[in-house]
Amino acid sequence: MSSFSSLQQRIDSFLQQQLDLSHKDHSQLKEAMAYSLLSGGKRIRPLLVYATANSIELDFSVADNIAAAIEMIHAYSLIHDDLPAMDDDHLRRGKPTNHIKFDEATAILAGDALQALAFETLTRTPTVPHKALKMIQSLATASGVLGMAGGQSMDLISENQTLSLAQLESIHAAKTGALLSACVSLVLHCDESISQHDEQQFNLFAANFGIAFQIVDDILDVTQDSVTLGKPANSDTKNNKATYPSLLGLEAAKSKADQHINMAFKALNALAFDTTQLKALAAYVLKRDH
């Protein structure tokens, strides 16, 4: 990921700026928001935004707000996922989870506030109003009952059940895939000259990227230790959740991840844009170890 380090630093700096804009005075709530939002991580979603922006030559000053808004939604989802009523995890990115560091009420409010700040940040995107409105609508859909929140609900309901591959894919297309796809689609909203064919190929790339990302996540959960992952290993097994390895077996799951990355590359190869960064990010997702 060394080739992406400057972009990781860029988004970290921009996220800090947005937090400072939102609330200049110190408070426990702001501290809890910053604790999870600025705790590092791979920044896959912002990198996906920047790589897409790079491919269509969209100025990064526009992409900054998109990347930050999506990362805020992601951070809020992690805070809430870790709560006792959800996955009940005590470790995230090698540190105590938000509700352990602070308390449950503060963690819930920090997540709520980050979700609100995401949309506030998106409204500040330096673009024309109708494009900003379209981005807000798309991010809301990706975050809500048809996207991340709905997928998380299906995931919780499906604990202790035997799922088909189609059911598992449906859950993760919403829980994980919707927000990853938004990283691409929100950038495309900024350029109305993108053809329908090109938009379809970008979206096909994003869909396959999202599936591969989730498969690798499931594989790492059962093959790596908690220190390497920075979060509890085997947490899906603990919560009796269906995963790609539990459904397909480890080797078949690895093969399926390869298949979807290859499909993602095929979609990019059908584009007449410079997709070098998108390909590098897809290759990293397949090979990552945490």
C-alpha positions as a Markdown table, in Angstrom:
| # | Residue | x | y | z |
|---|---|---|---|---|
| 1 | Met | 0.0 | 0.0 | 0.0 |
| 2 | Ser | 3.1 | 2.3 | 0.0 |
| 3 | Ser | 2.0 | 3.7 | -3.4 |
| 4 | Phe | -1.2 | 4.9 | -1.7 |
| 5 | Ser | 0.4 | 6.4 | 1.4 |
| 6 | Ser | 0.2 | 10.0 | 0.2 |
| 7 | Leu | -3.6 | 9.6 | -0.4 |
| 8 | Gln | -4.0 | 8.0 | 3.0 |
| 9 | Gln | -2.3 | 11.0 | 4.5 |
| 10 | Arg | -4.4 | 13.3 | 2.4 |
| 11 | Ile | -7.7 | 11.8 | 3.7 |
| 12 | Asp | -6.5 | 11.7 | 7.3 |
| 13 | Ser | -5.7 | 15.4 | 7.1 |
| 14 | Phe | -9.0 | 16.2 | 5.4 |
| 15 | Leu | -11.0 | 14.2 | 8.0 |
| 16 | Gln | -9.4 | 16.2 | 10.8 |
| 17 | Gln | -10.3 | 19.4 | 9.1 |
| 18 | Gln | -13.9 | 18.4 | 8.8 |
| 19 | Leu | -14.1 | 17.4 | 12.4 |
| 20 | Asp | -12.6 | 20.8 | 13.4 |
| 21 | Leu | -15.2 | 22.6 | 11.2 |
| 22 | Ser | -18.0 | 20.7 | 12.8 |
| 23 | His | -17.2 | 21.6 | 16.4 |
| 24 | Lys | -14.4 | 23.8 | 17.5 |
| 25 | Asp | -14.7 | 23.2 | 21.2 |
| 26 | His | -13.5 | 20.1 | 23.0 |
| 27 | Ser | -16.2 | 17.6 | 24.2 |
| 28 | Gln | -16.4 | 14.0 | 25.0 |
| 29 | Leu | -18.6 | 13.4 | 22.0 |
| 30 | Lys | -16.0 | 15.0 | 19.6 |
| 31 | Glu | -13.3 | 13.0 | 21.2 |
| 32 | Ala | -15.2 | 9.8 | 20.7 |
| 33 | Met | -15.9 | 10.7 | 17.1 |
| 34 | Ala | -12.2 | 11.4 | 16.5 |
| 35 | Tyr | -11.2 | 8.3 | 18.3 |
| 36 | Ser | -12.8 | 6.0 | 15.7 |
| 37 | Leu | -12.6 | 8.3 | 12.6 |
| 38 | Leu | -8.9 | 9.0 | 13.0 |
| 39 | Ser | -7.8 | 5.6 | 14.3 |
| 40 | Gly | -6.0 | 4.8 | 11.0 |
| 41 | Gly | -7.1 | 1.7 | 9.1 |
| 42 | Lys | -6.4 | 1.0 | 5.5 |
| 43 | Arg | -8.8 | 3.7 | 4.2 |
| 44 | Ile | -9.9 | 1.4 | 1.3 |
| 45 | Arg | -13.0 | 3.4 | 0.7 |
| 46 | Pro | -11.3 | 6.8 | 0.3 |
| 47 | Leu | -8.6 | 5.1 | -1.8 |
| 48 | Leu | -11.3 | 3.7 | -4.1 |
| 49 | Val | -12.8 | 7.2 | -4.4 |
| 50 | Tyr | -9.4 | 8.7 | -5.3 |
| 51 | Ala | -8.6 | 6.0 | -7.7 |
| 52 | Thr | -11.9 | 6.4 | -9.5 |
| 53 | Ala | -11.4 | 10.2 | -9.6 |
| 54 | Asn | -7.9 | 9.7 | -11.0 |
| 55 | Ser | -9.3 | 7.5 | -13.8 |
| 56 | Ile | -11.8 | 10.1 | -15.0 |
| 57 | Glu | -9.4 | 13.0 | -14.2 |
| 58 | Leu | -11.7 | 14.5 | -11.5 |
| 59 | Asp | -9.9 | 17.0 | -9.4 |
| 60 | Phe | -9.1 | 15.6 | -5.9 |
| 61 | Ser | -10.4 | 18.8 | -4.3 |
| 62 | Val | -13.9 | 17.5 | -5.3 |
| 63 | Ala | -13.0 | 13.9 | -4.4 |
| 64 | Asp | -11.9 | 14.9 | -0.9 |
| 65 | Asn | -15.5 | 15.5 | 0.3 |
| 66 | Ile | -16.8 | 12.3 | -1.2 |
| 67 | Ala | -14.0 | 10.3 | 0.3 |
| 68 | Ala | -14.5 | 11.8 | 3.7 |
| 69 | Ala | -18.2 | 11.4 | 3.7 |
| 70 | Ile | -18.0 | 7.8 | 2.9 |
| 71 | Glu | -15.3 | 7.1 | 5.5 |
| 72 | Met | -17.5 | 8.8 | 8.1 |
| 73 | Ile | -20.4 | 6.5 | 7.3 |
| 74 | His | -18.0 | 3.6 | 7.5 |
| 75 | Ala | -16.6 | 4.7 | 10.8 |
| 76 | Tyr | -20.0 | 5.1 | 12.3 |
| 77 | Ser | -21.0 | 1.7 | 11.1 |
| 78 | Leu | -18.0 | 0.1 | 12.8 |
| 79 | Ile | -18.8 | 1.9 | 16.1 |
| 80 | His | -22.3 | 0.5 | 16.0 |
| 81 | Asp | -21.3 | -2.9 | 14.8 |
| 82 | Asp | -19.0 | -3.4 | 17.8 |
| 83 | Leu | -21.7 | -2.6 | 20.3 |
| 84 | Pro | -22.9 | -5.3 | 22.7 |
| 85 | Ala | -26.3 | -5.4 | 21.0 |
| 86 | Met | -24.6 | -6.1 | 17.6 |
| 87 | Asp | -21.3 | -8.0 | 17.4 |
| 88 | Asp | -20.1 | -7.2 | 20.9 |
| 89 | Asp | -16.5 | -6.8 | 20.0 |
| 90 | His | -13.9 | -5.2 | 22.3 |
| 91 | Leu | -11.0 | -4.6 | 19.8 |
| 92 | Arg | -10.9 | -2.6 | 16.6 |
| 93 | Arg | -7.8 | -1.6 | 14.7 |
| 94 | Gly | -5.7 | -2.8 | 17.6 |
| 95 | Lys | -7.4 | -0.6 | 20.1 |
| 96 | Pro | -10.4 | -0.9 | 22.5 |
| 97 | Thr | -13.6 | -0.3 | 20.7 |
| 98 | Asn | -15.4 | 2.9 | 21.1 |
| 99 | His | -17.9 | 1.8 | 23.7 |
| 100 | Ile | -15.1 | 0.2 | 25.8 |
| 101 | Lys | -12.9 | 3.3 | 25.6 |
| 102 | Phe | -15.9 | 5.6 | 26.5 |
| 103 | Asp | -19.3 | 4.1 | 27.2 |
| 104 | Glu | -22.2 | 2.7 | 25.2 |
| 105 | Ala | -24.2 | 5.9 | 25.2 |
| 106 | Thr | -21.3 | 8.0 | 24.0 |
| 107 | Ala | -20.4 | 5.4 | 21.3 |
| 108 | Ile | -24.0 | 5.4 | 20.0 |
| 109 | Leu | -24.0 | 9.2 | 19.8 |
| 110 | Ala | -20.6 | 9.3 | 18.2 |
| 111 | Gly | -21.9 | 7.0 | 15.5 |
| 112 | Asp | -25.0 | 9.1 | 15.1 |
| 113 | Ala | -23.0 | 12.3 | 14.9 |
| 114 | Leu | -20.5 | 10.9 | 12.3 |
| 115 | Gln | -23.5 | 9.8 | 10.1 |
| 116 | Ala | -24.9 | 13.4 | 10.2 |
| 117 | Leu | -21.4 | 14.9 | 9.6 |
| 118 | Ala | -21.0 | 12.7 | 6.5 |
| 119 | Phe | -23.9 | 14.4 | 4.8 |
| 120 | Glu | -22.9 | 17.8 | 6.0 |
| 121 | Thr | -19.5 | 17.1 | 4.5 |
| 122 | Leu | -21.0 | 16.0 | 1.2 |
| 123 | Thr | -23.0 | 19.3 | 1.0 |
| 124 | Arg | -19.7 | 21.1 | 1.0 |
| 125 | Thr | -18.4 | 19.3 | -2.1 |
| 126 | Pro | -17.2 | 22.0 | -4.6 |
| 127 | Thr | -19.6 | 21.1 | -7.4 |
| 128 | Val | -22.9 | 22.3 | -8.8 |
| 129 | Pro | -26.0 | 21.8 | -6.5 |
| 130 | His | -27.8 | 19.2 | -8.7 |
| 131 | Lys | -24.7 | 17.0 | -8.7 |
| 132 | Ala | -24.3 | 17.3 | -4.9 |
| 133 | Leu | -28.0 | 16.4 | -4.5 |
| 134 | Lys | -27.5 | 13.3 | -6.5 |
| 135 | Met | -24.5 | 12.3 | -4.5 |
| 136 | Ile | -26.4 | 12.8 | -1.2 |
| 137 | Gln | -29.3 | 10.7 | -2.5 |
| 138 | Ser | -27.0 | 7.9 | -3.6 |
| 139 | Leu | -25.1 | 7.9 | -0.3 |
| 140 | Ala | -28.3 | 7.8 | 1.7 |
| 141 | Thr | -29.6 | 4.8 | -0.3 |
| 142 | Ala | -26.2 | 3.0 | 0.1 |
| 143 | Ser | -26.3 | 3.6 | 3.8 |
| 144 | Gly | -29.9 | 2.8 | 4.6 |
| 145 | Val | -32.4 | 0.0 | 4.5 |
| 146 | Leu | -31.6 | -1.0 | 0.9 |
| 147 | Gly | -27.8 | -0.8 | 1.6 |
| 148 | Met | -25.5 | -1.1 | 4.6 |
| 149 | Ala | -28.1 | -0.9 | 7.5 |
| 150 | Gly | -30.4 | -3.3 | 5.8 |
| 151 | Gly | -27.6 | -5.7 | 5.1 |
| 152 | Gln | -26.5 | -5.5 | 8.7 |
| 153 | Ser | -30.0 | -6.3 | 9.8 |
| 154 | Met | -30.1 | -9.4 | 7.5 |
| 155 | Asp | -26.7 | -10.4 | 8.8 |
| 156 | Leu | -28.0 | -10.4 | 12.4 |
| 157 | Ile | -31.2 | -12.2 | 11.6 |
| 158 | Ser | -29.3 | -14.9 | 9.8 |
| 159 | Glu | -27.1 | -15.9 | 12.7 |
| 160 | Asn | -27.4 | -19.6 | 13.6 |
| 161 | Gln | -29.0 | -20.3 | 10.2 |
| 162 | Thr | -27.8 | -22.2 | 7.2 |
| 163 | Leu | -27.7 | -19.9 | 4.2 |
| 164 | Ser | -27.4 | -20.5 | 0.5 |
| 165 | Leu | -24.7 | -18.8 | -1.5 |
| 166 | Ala | -27.3 | -16.6 | -3.1 |
| 167 | Gln | -28.6 | -15.5 | 0.3 |
| 168 | Leu | -25.0 | -14.8 | 1.6 |
| 169 | Glu | -24.2 | -12.8 | -1.5 |
| 170 | Ser | -27.4 | -10.8 | -1.1 |
| 171 | Ile | -26.5 | -9.9 | 2.5 |
| 172 | His | -23.0 | -8.7 | 1.7 |
| 173 | Ala | -24.0 | -6.9 | -1.5 |
| 174 | Ala | -26.0 | -4.7 | 0.9 |
| 175 | Lys | -23.9 | -4.7 | 4.1 |
| 176 | Thr | -20.5 | -4.2 | 2.5 |
| 177 | Gly | -20.9 | -3.9 | -1.3 |
| 178 | Ala | -23.3 | -0.9 | -1.3 |
| 179 | Leu | -20.9 | 1.5 | 0.3 |
| 180 | Leu | -18.0 | 0.3 | -1.7 |
| 181 | Ser | -20.0 | 0.8 | -4.9 |
| 182 | Ala | -20.9 | 4.3 | -3.7 |
| 183 | Cys | -17.2 | 5.1 | -3.7 |
| 184 | Val | -17.3 | 4.7 | -7.5 |
| 185 | Ser | -20.8 | 5.9 | -8.3 |
| 186 | Leu | -20.6 | 9.2 | -6.4 |
| 187 | Val | -17.4 | 10.1 | -8.3 |
| 188 | Leu | -19.2 | 9.3 | -11.6 |
| 189 | His | -22.0 | 11.7 | -10.6 |
| 190 | Cys | -19.5 | 14.5 | -10.9 |
| 191 | Asp | -18.9 | 13.9 | -14.6 |
| 192 | Glu | -22.1 | 14.0 | -16.7 |
| 193 | Ser | -20.1 | 13.2 | -19.8 |
| 194 | Ile | -19.5 | 9.6 | -18.7 |
| 195 | Ser | -21.3 | 7.3 | -21.2 |
| 196 | Gln | -23.9 | 4.7 | -20.2 |
| 197 | His | -21.5 | 1.9 | -21.3 |
| 198 | Asp | -18.6 | 3.3 | -19.2 |
| 199 | Glu | -20.8 | 3.8 | -16.2 |
| 200 | Gln | -22.0 | 0.2 | -16.4 |
| 201 | Gln | -18.3 | -1.1 | -16.6 |
| 202 | Phe | -17.3 | 1.1 | -13.6 |
| 203 | Asn | -20.3 | -0.3 | -11.6 |
| 204 | Leu | -19.5 | -3.8 | -12.7 |
| 205 | Phe | -16.0 | -3.3 | -11.4 |
| 206 | Ala | -17.3 | -2.0 | -8.1 |
| 207 | Ala | -19.7 | -4.9 | -7.6 |
| 208 | Asn | -17.0 | -7.5 | -8.2 |
| 209 | Phe | -14.5 | -5.5 | -6.1 |
| 210 | Gly | -17.0 | -5.5 | -3.2 |
| 211 | Ile | -17.7 | -9.3 | -3.4 |
| 212 | Ala | -13.9 | -10.0 | -3.5 |
| 213 | Phe | -13.3 | -7.7 | -0.5 |
| 214 | Gln | -15.9 | -9.5 | 1.6 |
| 215 | Ile | -14.6 | -12.9 | 0.7 |
| 216 | Val | -11.1 | -12.0 | 1.6 |
| 217 | Asp | -12.4 | -10.5 | 4.9 |
| 218 | Asp | -14.1 | -13.7 | 5.7 |
| 219 | Ile | -10.9 | -15.7 | 4.9 |
| 220 | Leu | -8.7 | -13.5 | 7.1 |
| 221 | Asp | -11.2 | -13.9 | 10.0 |
| 222 | Val | -10.4 | -17.6 | 10.1 |
| 223 | Thr | -6.7 | -17.6 | 9.0 |
| 224 | Gln | -5.2 | -14.7 | 10.9 |
| 225 | Asp | -4.8 | -14.0 | 14.6 |
| 226 | Ser | -6.3 | -11.0 | 16.5 |
| 227 | Val | -3.0 | -9.2 | 16.7 |
| 228 | Thr | -2.5 | -9.2 | 12.9 |
| 229 | Leu | -6.1 | -8.3 | 12.2 |
| 230 | Gly | -6.4 | -5.6 | 14.9 |
| 231 | Lys | -9.8 | -7.1 | 15.8 |
| 232 | Pro | -11.0 | -10.4 | 17.3 |
| 233 | Ala | -10.2 | -13.3 | 15.0 |
| 234 | Asn | -12.9 | -15.9 | 14.4 |
| 235 | Ser | -15.6 | -13.4 | 15.4 |
| 236 | Asp | -17.9 | -14.7 | 12.7 |
| 237 | Thr | -17.6 | -18.2 | 14.0 |
| 238 | Lys | -18.3 | -16.9 | 17.6 |
| 239 | Asn | -21.5 | -15.3 | 16.4 |
| 240 | Asn | -22.5 | -18.3 | 14.3 |
| 241 | Lys | -22.6 | -16.3 | 11.1 |
| 242 | Ala | -22.5 | -17.8 | 7.6 |
| 243 | Thr | -19.3 | -16.9 | 5.7 |
| 244 | Tyr | -17.8 | -17.8 | 2.4 |
| 245 | Pro | -15.2 | -20.2 | 3.9 |
| 246 | Ser | -17.9 | -21.9 | 6.1 |
| 247 | Leu | -20.2 | -22.3 | 3.1 |
| 248 | Leu | -17.7 | -23.1 | 0.3 |
| 249 | Gly | -14.6 | -24.2 | 2.2 |
| 250 | Leu | -11.4 | -22.2 | 2.4 |
| 251 | Glu | -9.8 | -23.1 | -0.9 |
| 252 | Ala | -13.0 | -22.6 | -2.9 |
| 253 | Ala | -13.5 | -19.3 | -1.2 |
| 254 | Lys | -10.0 | -18.2 | -2.2 |
| 255 | Ser | -10.8 | -19.3 | -5.8 |
| 256 | Lys | -14.1 | -17.3 | -5.8 |
| 257 | Ala | -12.2 | -14.2 | -4.6 |
| 258 | Asp | -9.8 | -14.7 | -7.5 |
| 259 | Gln | -12.7 | -15.1 | -9.9 |
| 260 | His | -14.3 | -11.8 | -8.8 |
| 261 | Ile | -11.1 | -9.8 | -9.0 |
| 262 | Asn | -10.6 | -11.2 | -12.5 |
| 263 | Met | -14.1 | -10.0 | -13.4 |
| 264 | Ala | -13.3 | -6.6 | -11.9 |
| 265 | Phe | -10.2 | -6.4 | -14.1 |
| 266 | Lys | -12.2 | -7.4 | -17.1 |
| 267 | Ala | -14.6 | -4.5 | -16.5 |
| 268 | Leu | -11.7 | -2.1 | -16.2 |
| 269 | Asn | -10.2 | -3.4 | -19.4 |
| 270 | Ala | -13.4 | -2.5 | -21.2 |
| 271 | Leu | -12.8 | 1.2 | -20.4 |
| 272 | Ala | -10.8 | 3.7 | -22.3 |
| 273 | Phe | -9.6 | 5.4 | -19.1 |
| 274 | Asp | -6.4 | 5.1 | -17.1 |
| 275 | Thr | -7.4 | 2.6 | -14.5 |
| 276 | Thr | -3.9 | 1.8 | -13.2 |
| 277 | Gln | -4.8 | 2.9 | -9.6 |
| 278 | Leu | -8.0 | 1.0 | -9.6 |
| 279 | Lys | -6.2 | -2.2 | -10.7 |
| 280 | Ala | -3.5 | -1.7 | -8.1 |
| 281 | Leu | -6.2 | -1.3 | -5.4 |
| 282 | Ala | -8.0 | -4.5 | -6.6 |
| 283 | Ala | -4.8 | -6.4 | -6.5 |
| 284 | Tyr | -4.0 | -5.2 | -3.0 |
| 285 | Val | -7.5 | -6.3 | -1.8 |
| 286 | Leu | -6.9 | -9.8 | -3.0 |
| 287 | Lys | -3.4 | -10.1 | -1.3 |
| 288 | Arg | -4.0 | -8.2 | 1.9 |
| 289 | Asp | -3.2 | -10.0 | 5.2 |
| 290 | His | -5.3 | -7.9 | 7.6 |
